Coordinates of C-alpha atoms and ligand atoms in Angstrom, one line a residue:
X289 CA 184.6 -129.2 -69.9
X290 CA 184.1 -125.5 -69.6
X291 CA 185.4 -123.9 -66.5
X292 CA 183.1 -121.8 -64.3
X293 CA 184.5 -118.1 -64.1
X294 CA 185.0 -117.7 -60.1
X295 CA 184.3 -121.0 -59.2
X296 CA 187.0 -120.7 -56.3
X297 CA 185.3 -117.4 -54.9
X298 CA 182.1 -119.2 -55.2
X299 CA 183.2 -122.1 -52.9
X300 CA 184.4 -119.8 -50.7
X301 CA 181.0 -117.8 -50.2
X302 CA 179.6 -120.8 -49.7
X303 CA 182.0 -122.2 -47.1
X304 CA 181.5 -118.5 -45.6
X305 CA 177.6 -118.9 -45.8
X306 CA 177.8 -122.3 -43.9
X307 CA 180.3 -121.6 -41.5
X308 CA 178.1 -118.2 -40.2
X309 CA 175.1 -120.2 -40.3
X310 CA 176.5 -122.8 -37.9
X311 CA 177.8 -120.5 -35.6
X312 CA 175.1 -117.7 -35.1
X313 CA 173.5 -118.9 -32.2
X314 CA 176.5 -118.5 -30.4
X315 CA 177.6 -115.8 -31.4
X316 CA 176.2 -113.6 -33.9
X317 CA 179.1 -111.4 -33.9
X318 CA 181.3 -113.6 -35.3
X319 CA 178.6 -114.9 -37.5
X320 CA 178.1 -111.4 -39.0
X321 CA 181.9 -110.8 -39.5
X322 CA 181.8 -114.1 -42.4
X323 CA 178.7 -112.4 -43.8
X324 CA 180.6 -109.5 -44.5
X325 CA 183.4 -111.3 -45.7
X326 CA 181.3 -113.5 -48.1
X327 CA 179.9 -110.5 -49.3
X328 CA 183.3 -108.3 -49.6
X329 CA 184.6 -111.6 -51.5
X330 CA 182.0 -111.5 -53.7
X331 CA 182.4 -107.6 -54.4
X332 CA 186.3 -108.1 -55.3
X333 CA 185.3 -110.6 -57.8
X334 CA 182.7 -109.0 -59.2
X335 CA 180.0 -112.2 -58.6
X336 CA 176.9 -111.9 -57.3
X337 CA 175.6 -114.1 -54.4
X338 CA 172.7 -116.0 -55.2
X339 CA 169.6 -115.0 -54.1
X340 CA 169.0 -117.7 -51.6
X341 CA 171.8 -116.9 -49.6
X342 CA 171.6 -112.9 -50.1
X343 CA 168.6 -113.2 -48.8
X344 CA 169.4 -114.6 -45.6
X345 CA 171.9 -112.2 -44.5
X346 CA 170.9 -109.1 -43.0
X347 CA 171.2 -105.7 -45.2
X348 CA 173.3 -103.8 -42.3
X349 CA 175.2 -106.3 -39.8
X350 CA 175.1 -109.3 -42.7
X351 CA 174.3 -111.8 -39.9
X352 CA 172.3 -114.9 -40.7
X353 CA 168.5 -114.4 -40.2
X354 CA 166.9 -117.4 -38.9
X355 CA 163.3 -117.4 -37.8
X356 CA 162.9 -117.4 -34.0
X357 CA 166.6 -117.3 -33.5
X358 CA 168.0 -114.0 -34.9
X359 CA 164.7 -112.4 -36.6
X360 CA 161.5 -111.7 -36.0
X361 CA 159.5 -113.3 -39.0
X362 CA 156.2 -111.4 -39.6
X363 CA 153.8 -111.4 -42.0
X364 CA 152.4 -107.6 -42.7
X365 CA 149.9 -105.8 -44.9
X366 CA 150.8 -102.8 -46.6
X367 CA 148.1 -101.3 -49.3
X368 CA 146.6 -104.5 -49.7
X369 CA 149.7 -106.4 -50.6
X370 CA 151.2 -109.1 -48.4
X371 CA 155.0 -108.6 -47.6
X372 CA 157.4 -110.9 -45.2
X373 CA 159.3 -108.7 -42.7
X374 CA 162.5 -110.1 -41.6
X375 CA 163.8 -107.7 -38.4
X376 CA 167.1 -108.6 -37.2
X377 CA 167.7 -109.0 -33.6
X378 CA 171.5 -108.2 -33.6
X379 CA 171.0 -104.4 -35.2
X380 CA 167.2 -104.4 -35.4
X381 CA 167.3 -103.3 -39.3
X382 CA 164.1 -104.5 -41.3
X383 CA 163.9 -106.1 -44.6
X384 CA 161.1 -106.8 -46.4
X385 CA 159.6 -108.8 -49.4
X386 CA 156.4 -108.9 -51.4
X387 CA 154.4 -112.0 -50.8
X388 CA 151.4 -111.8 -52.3
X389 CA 149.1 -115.4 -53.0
X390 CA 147.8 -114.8 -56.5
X391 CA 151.1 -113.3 -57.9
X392 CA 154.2 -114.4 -59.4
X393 CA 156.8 -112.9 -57.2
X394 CA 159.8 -115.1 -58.0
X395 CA 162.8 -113.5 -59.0
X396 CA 164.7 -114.1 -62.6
X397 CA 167.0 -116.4 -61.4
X398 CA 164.2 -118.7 -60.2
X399 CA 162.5 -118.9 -63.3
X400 CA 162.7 -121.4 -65.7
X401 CA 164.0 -120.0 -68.6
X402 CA 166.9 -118.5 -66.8
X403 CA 168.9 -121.7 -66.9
X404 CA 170.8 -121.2 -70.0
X405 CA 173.4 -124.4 -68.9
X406 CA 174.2 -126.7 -66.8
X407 CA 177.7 -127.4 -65.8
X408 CA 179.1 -130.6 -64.1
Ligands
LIG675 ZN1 171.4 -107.0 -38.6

């Protein structure tokens, strides 16, 4: 069986991930500090977080965005294209991503052909 290269550093984000998830509502304080380790863990061991989760975190604070509970979720134009604004409500900082009906907007890692193996 072939190892996975940082497989313990992945577990970790993930704990990290799940853990600031669970506890955001609380307190999102606390909830941004594991964002910030997740993503500091990830830097040491030069990995990079999967999309999913990256995208969940907010670019500044790295606190959890959840719809209705620590971001605004909108839906704006901009030159004709559709794009999803996330705004956080712990820093208010705004992210945003294209989504537009008739395009392909998925990322690499989403697609198809980027599974090169699967490991069990
Ligand atoms: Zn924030």
């Amino acid at each position: 069986m072939r190892k996975v290269q940082g497989n313990d550093a992945f577990q970790r984000i993930n704990f990290l991930y799940q853990i600031s998830k669970e506890v955001v509502i609380k307190n999102p304080v606390l909830a941004a500090y594991y964002g910030n380790l997740a993503i500091s863990v990830a830097k040491k061991n030069v990995l990079k977080i999967h999309p999913d989760i990256k995208r969940q975190l907010c670019k500044k604070c790295r606190c959890v965005l959840l719809d209705d509970k620590t971001a605004k979720v909108r839906i704006k134009n901009k030159n004709k294209c559709k794009r999803i604004q996330f705004t956080c409500n712990t820093c208010r900082m705004k992210k945003e991503y294209p989504a537009d009906k008739g395009k392909d907007h998925r990322i690499w890692l989403e697609k198809p052909e980027a599974v090169d193996q699967v490991i069990s």
